[in-house]
mmCIF file of C-alpha atoms and ligand atoms in Angstrom:
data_model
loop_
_atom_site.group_PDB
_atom_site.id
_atom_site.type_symbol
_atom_site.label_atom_id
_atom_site.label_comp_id
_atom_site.label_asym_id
_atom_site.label_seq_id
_atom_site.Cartn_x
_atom_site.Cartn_y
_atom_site.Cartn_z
ATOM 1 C CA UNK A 150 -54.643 52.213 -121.863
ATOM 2 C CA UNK A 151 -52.353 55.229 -122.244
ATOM 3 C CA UNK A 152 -49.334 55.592 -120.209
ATOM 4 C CA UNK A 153 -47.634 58.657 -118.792
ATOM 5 C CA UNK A 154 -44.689 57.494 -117.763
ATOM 6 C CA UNK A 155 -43.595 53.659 -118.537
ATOM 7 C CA UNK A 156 -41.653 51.876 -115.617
ATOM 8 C CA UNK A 157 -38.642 50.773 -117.289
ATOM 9 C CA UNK A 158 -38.056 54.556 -118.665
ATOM 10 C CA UNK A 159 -41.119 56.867 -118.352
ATOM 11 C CA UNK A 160 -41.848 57.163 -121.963
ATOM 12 C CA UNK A 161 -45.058 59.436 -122.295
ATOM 13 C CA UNK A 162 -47.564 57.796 -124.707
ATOM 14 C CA UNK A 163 -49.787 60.602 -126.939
ATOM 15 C CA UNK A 164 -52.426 60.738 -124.659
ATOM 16 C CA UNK A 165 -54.021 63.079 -127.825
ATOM 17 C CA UNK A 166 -53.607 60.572 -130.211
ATOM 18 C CA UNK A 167 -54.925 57.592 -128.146
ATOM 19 C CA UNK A 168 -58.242 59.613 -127.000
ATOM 20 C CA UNK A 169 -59.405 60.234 -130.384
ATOM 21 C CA UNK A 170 -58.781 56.657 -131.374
ATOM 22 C CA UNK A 171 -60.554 55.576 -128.433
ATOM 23 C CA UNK A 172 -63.363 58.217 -128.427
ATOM 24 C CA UNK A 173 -63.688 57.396 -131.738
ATOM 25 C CA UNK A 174 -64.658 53.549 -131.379
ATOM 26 C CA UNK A 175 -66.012 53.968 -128.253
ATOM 27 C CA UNK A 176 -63.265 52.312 -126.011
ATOM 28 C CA UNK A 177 -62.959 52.595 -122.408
ATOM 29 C CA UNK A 178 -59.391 54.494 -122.053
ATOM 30 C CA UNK A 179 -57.647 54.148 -118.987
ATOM 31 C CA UNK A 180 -54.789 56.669 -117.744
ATOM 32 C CA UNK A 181 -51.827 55.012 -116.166
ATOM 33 C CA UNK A 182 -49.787 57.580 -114.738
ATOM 34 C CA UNK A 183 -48.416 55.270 -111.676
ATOM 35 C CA UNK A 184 -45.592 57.771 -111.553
ATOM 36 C CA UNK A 185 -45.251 60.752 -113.830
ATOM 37 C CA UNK A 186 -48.498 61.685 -112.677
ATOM 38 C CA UNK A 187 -47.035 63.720 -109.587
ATOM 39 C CA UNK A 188 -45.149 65.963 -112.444
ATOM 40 C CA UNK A 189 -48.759 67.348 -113.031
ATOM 41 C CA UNK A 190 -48.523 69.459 -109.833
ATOM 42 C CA UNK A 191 -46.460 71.381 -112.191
ATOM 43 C CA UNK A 192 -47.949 73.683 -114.864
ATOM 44 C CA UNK A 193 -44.754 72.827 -117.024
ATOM 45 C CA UNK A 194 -45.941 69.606 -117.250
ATOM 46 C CA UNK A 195 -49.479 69.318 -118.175
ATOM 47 C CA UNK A 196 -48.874 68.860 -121.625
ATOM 48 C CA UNK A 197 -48.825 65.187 -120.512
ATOM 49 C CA UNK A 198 -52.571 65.392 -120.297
ATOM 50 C CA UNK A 199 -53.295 66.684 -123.403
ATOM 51 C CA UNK A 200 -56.566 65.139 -123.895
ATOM 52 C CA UNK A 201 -57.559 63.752 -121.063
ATOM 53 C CA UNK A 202 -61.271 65.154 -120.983
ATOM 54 C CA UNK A 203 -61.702 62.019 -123.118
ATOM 55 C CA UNK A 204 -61.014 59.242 -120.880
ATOM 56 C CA UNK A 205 -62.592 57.368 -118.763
ATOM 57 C CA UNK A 206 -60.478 56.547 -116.059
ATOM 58 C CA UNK A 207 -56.998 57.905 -114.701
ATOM 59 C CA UNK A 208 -54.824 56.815 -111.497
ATOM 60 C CA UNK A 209 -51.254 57.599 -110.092
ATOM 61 C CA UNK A 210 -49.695 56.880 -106.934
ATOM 62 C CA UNK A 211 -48.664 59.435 -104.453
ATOM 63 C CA UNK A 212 -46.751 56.340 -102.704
ATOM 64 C CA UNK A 213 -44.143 56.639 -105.749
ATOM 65 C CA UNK A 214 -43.260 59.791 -106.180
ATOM 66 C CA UNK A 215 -45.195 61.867 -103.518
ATOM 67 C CA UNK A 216 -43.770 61.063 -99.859
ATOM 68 C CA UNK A 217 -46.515 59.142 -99.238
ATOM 69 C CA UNK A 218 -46.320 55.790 -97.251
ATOM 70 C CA UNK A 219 -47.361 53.008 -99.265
ATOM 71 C CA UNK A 220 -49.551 52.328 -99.923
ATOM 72 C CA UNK A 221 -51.916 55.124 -101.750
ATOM 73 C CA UNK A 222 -53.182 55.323 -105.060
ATOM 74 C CA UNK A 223 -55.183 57.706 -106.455
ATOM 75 C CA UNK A 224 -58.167 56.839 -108.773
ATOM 76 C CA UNK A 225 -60.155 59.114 -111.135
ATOM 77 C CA UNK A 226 -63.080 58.159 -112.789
ATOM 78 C CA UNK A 227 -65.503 59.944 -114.913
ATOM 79 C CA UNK A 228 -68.557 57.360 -114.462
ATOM 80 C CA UNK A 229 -68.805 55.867 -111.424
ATOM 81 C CA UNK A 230 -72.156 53.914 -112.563
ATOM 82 C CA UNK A 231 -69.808 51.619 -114.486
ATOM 83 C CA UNK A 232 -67.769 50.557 -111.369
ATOM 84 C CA UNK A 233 -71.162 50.552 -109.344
ATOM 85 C CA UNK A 234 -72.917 47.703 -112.132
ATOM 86 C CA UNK A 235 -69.839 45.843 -111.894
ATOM 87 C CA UNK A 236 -69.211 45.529 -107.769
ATOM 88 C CA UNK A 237 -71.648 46.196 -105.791
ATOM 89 C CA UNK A 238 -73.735 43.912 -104.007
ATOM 90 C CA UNK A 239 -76.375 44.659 -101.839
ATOM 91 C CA UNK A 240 -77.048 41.824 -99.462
ATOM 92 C CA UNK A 241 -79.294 42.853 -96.444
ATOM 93 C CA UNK A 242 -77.019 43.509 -93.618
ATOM 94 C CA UNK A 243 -75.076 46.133 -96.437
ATOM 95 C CA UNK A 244 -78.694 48.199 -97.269
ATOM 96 C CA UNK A 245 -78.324 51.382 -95.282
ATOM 97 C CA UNK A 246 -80.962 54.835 -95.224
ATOM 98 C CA UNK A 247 -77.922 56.323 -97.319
ATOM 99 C CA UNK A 248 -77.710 54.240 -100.380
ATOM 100 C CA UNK A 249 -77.774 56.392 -103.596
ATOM 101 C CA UNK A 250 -77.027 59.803 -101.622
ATOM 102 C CA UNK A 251 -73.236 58.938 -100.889
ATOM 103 C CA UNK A 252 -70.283 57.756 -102.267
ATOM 104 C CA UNK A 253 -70.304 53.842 -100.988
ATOM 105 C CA UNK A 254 -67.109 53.294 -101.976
ATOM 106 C CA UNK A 255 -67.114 49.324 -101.442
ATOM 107 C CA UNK A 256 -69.336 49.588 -104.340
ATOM 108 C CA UNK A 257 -66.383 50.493 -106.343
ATOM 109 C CA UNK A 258 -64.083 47.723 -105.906
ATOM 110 C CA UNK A 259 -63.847 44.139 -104.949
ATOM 111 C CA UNK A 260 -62.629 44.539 -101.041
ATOM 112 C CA UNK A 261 -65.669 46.023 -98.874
ATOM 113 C CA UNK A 262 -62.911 46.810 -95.948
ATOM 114 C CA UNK A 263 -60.619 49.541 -96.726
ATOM 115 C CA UNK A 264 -57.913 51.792 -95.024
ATOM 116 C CA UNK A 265 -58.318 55.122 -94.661
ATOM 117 C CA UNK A 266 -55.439 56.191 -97.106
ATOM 118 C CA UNK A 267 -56.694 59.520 -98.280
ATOM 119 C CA UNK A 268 -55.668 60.531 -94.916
ATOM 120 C CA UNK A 269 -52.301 59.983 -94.921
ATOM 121 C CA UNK A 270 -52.217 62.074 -98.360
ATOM 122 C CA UNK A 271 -53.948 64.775 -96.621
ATOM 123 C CA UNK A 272 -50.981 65.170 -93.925
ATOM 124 C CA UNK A 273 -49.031 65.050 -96.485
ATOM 125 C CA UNK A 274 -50.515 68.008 -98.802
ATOM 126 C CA UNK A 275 -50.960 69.955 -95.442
ATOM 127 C CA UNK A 276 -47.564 69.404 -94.058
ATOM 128 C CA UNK A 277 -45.830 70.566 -97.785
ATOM 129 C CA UNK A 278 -48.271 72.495 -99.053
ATOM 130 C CA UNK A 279 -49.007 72.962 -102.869
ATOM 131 C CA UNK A 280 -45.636 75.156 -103.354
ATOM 132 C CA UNK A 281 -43.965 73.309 -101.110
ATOM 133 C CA UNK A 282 -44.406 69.904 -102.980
ATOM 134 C CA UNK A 283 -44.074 71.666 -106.212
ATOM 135 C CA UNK A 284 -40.153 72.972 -105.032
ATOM 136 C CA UNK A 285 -39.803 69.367 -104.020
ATOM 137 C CA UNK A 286 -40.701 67.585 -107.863
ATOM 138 C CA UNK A 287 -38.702 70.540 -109.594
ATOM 139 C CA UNK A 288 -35.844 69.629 -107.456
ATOM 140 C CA UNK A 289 -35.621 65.841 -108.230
ATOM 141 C CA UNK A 290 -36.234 66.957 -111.583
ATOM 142 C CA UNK A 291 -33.364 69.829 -112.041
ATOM 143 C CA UNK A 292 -30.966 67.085 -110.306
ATOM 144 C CA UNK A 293 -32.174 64.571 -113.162
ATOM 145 C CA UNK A 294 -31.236 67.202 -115.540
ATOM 146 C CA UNK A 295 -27.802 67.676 -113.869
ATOM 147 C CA UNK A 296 -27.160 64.354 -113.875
ATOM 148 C CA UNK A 297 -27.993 63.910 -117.639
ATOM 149 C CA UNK A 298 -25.554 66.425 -118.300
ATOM 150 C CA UNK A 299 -22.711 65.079 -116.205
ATOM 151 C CA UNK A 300 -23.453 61.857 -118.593
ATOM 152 C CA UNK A 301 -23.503 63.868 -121.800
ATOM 153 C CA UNK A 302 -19.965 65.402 -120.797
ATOM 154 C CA UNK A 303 -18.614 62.130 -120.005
ATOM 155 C CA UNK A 304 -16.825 60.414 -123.235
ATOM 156 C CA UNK A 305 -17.503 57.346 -121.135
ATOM 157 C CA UNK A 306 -20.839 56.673 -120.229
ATOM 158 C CA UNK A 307 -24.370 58.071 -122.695
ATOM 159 C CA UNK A 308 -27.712 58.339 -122.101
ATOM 160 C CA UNK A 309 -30.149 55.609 -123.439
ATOM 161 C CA UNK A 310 -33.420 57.266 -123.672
ATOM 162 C CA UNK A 311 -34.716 61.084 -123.865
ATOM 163 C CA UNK A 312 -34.824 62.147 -120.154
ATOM 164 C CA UNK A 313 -38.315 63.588 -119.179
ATOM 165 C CA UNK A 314 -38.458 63.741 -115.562
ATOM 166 C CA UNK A 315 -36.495 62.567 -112.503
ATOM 167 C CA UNK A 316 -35.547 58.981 -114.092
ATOM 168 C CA UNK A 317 -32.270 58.914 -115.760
ATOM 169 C CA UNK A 318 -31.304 55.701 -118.163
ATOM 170 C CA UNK A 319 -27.736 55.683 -119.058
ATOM 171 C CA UNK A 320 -24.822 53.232 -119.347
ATOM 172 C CA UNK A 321 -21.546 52.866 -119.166
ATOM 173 C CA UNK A 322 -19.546 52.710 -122.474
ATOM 174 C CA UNK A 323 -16.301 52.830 -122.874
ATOM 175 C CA UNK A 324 -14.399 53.762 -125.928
ATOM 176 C CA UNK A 325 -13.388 50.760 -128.141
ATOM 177 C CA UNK A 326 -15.320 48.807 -126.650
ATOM 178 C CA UNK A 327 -18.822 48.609 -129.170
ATOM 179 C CA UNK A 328 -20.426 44.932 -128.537
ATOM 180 C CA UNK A 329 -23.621 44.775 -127.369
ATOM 181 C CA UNK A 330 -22.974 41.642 -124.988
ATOM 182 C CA UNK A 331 -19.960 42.491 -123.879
ATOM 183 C CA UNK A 332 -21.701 46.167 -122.883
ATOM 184 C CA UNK A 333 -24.555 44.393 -121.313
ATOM 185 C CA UNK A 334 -22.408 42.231 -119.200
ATOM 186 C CA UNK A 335 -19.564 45.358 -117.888
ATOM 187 C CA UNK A 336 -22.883 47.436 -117.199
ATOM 188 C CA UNK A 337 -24.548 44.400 -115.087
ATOM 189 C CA UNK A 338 -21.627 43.820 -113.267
ATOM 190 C CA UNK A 339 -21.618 48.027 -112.382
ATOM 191 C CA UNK A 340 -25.201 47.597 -110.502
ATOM 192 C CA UNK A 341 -24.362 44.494 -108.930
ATOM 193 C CA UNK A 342 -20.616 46.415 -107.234
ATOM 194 C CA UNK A 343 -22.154 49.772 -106.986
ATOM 195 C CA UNK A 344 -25.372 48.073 -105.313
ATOM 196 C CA UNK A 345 -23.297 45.748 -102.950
ATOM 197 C CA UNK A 346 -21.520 49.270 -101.552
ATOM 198 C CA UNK A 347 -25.239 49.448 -99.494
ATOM 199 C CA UNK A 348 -24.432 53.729 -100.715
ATOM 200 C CA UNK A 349 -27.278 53.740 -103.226
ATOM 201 C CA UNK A 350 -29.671 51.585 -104.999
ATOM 202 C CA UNK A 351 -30.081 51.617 -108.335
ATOM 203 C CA UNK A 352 -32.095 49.377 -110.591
ATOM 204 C CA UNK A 353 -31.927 48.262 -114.488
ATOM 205 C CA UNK A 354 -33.717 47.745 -117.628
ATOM 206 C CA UNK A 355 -33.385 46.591 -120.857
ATOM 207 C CA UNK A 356 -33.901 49.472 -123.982
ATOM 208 C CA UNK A 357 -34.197 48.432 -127.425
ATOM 209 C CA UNK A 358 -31.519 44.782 -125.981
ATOM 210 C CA UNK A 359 -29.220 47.741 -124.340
ATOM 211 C CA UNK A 360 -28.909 47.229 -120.562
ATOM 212 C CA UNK A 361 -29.630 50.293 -118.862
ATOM 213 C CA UNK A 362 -28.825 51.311 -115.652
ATOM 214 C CA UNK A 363 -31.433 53.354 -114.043
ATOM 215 C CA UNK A 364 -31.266 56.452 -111.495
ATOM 216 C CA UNK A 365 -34.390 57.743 -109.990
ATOM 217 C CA UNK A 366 -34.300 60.806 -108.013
ATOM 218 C CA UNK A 367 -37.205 60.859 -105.353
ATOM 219 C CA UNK A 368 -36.993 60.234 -102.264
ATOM 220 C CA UNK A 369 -38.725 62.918 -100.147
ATOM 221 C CA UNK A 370 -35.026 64.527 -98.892
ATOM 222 C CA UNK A 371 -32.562 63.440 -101.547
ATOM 223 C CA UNK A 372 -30.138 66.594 -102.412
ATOM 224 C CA UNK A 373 -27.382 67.099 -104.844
ATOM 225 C CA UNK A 374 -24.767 65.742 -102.459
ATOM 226 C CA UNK A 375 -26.252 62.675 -102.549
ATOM 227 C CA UNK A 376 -26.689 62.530 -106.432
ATOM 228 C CA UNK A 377 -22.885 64.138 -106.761
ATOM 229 C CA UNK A 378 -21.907 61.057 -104.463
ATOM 230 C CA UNK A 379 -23.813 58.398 -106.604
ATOM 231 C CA UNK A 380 -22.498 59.688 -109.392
ATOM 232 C CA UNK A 381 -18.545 59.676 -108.336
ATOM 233 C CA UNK A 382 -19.195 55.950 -106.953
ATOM 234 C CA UNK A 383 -20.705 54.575 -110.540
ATOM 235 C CA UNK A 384 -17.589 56.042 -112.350
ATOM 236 C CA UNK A 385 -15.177 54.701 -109.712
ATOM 237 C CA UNK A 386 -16.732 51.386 -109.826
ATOM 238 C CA UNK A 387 -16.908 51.432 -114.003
ATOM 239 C CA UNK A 388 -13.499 52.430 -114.120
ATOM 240 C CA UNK A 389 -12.455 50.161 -111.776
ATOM 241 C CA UNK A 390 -13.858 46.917 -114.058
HETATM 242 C C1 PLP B 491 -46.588 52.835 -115.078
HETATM 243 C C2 PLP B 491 -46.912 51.996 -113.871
HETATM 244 N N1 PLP B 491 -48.167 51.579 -113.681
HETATM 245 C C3 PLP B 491 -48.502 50.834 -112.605
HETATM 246 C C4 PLP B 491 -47.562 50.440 -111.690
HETATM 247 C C5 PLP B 491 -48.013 49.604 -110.529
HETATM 248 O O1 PLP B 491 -47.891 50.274 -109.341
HETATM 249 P P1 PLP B 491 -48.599 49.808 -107.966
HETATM 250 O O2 PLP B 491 -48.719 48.330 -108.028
HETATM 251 O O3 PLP B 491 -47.658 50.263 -106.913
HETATM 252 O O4 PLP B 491 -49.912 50.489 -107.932
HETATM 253 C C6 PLP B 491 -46.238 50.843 -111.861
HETATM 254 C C7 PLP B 491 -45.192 50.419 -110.896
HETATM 255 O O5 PLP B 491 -44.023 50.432 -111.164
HETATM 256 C C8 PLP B 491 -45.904 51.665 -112.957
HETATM 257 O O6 PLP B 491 -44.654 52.096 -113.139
#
């Protein structure tokens, strides 16, 4: 399984690399773009998919990062026979004058009953439009990039990993103060004050034993107001510590 875009800080895995590996001993290889994947609306993006004639299987979720109610996945496979031999059952009262002639999509999973959740995405492409979702994911992604530079000014606070898309990992640290625990612990206690202001909500991870604080910029209306704000708040709190 390759991943474009890891939750705790959307690395991009060589999708390349892993194909040929996988093509080459004949290994099912799986696509996990849960959230990056919505970045491939955008032609500056599609290097992430380098590759991806060879695999088998690829899914992301327009409930993450495409204003879609959740929930809503989106699943791509190249043989649907192999989902077919695996789930479907054919018990009497299931045999219908259509079998073989049209996608019978409890075939392809364990649940028979399903929502209709393509139709939800559907409003959703029709109400944006391609360009119009597009402007949206450049957006959160130029605000990312803002925000990654407000960090890099700041003598106080760095970035923790390479910033791709809209998912910034940073942390406070101040000068003179270099242990790791002692980091940890001041950056903790940031996302537990900034989070108890009920102004944003950001989330954490852990990078190479570094705690992280986490920004993700994409919810369907979010502007640079409200980034500027969250930004102001996490220094006031950090300096406040
Ligand atoms: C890379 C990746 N894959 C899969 C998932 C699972 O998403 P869901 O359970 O919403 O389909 C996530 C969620 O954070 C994710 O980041």
């Amino acid at each position: 399984m390759a991943t474009l875009g890891t939750t705790g800080s959307t690395a991009i895995d060589p999708l390349k690399r892993i194909a040929e590996i996988s093509s080459k001993y004949n290994i099912w290889l799986h696509v996990d773009a849960a959230f990056a994947g919505t970045a491939l609306i955008l032609d500056e993006f599609k290097w992430m998919i380098e590759g991806i004639e060879k695999a088998d299987s690829f899914v992301f979720n327009p409930h993450k990062w495409m204003f879609t109610n959740f929930d809503c996945s989106a699943y791509f496979i190249k043989d649907k026979q192999a989902l077919i031999n695996t789930f479907a059952i054919n018990p009497e009262y299931l045999r219908t004058e259509t079998q073989g002639q049209v996608n019978d999509y409890r075939d392809w999973g364990i649940q028979l009953g399903r929502r209709f959740r393509a139709l939800k995405l559907w409003f959703v492409i029709r109400s944006f439009g391609v360009k119009g979702l597009q402007e949206k994911i450049r957006g959160h992604i130029s605000l990312a990039q803002w925000l990654e530079g407000e960090i890099n000014k700041n003598t106080s606070f760095e970035m923790l990993t390479p910033r791709t898309l809209n998912l910034v990992c940073f942390r406070y640290k101040p000068l003179g103060v270099e242990s790791l625990d002692e980091l940890n612990t001041i950056n903790e206690r940031i996302l537990h004050e900034v989070n108890q202001t009920g102004k944003v909500f950001i989330t954490h991870t852990k990078l190479n034993g570094s705690y992280s604080l986490r920004m993700v910029i994409g919810q369907t209306n979010v502007g640079k107001t409200h980034v500027e704000k969250a930004w102001k708040l996490i220094g006031e709190v950090a300096s406040s510590l």
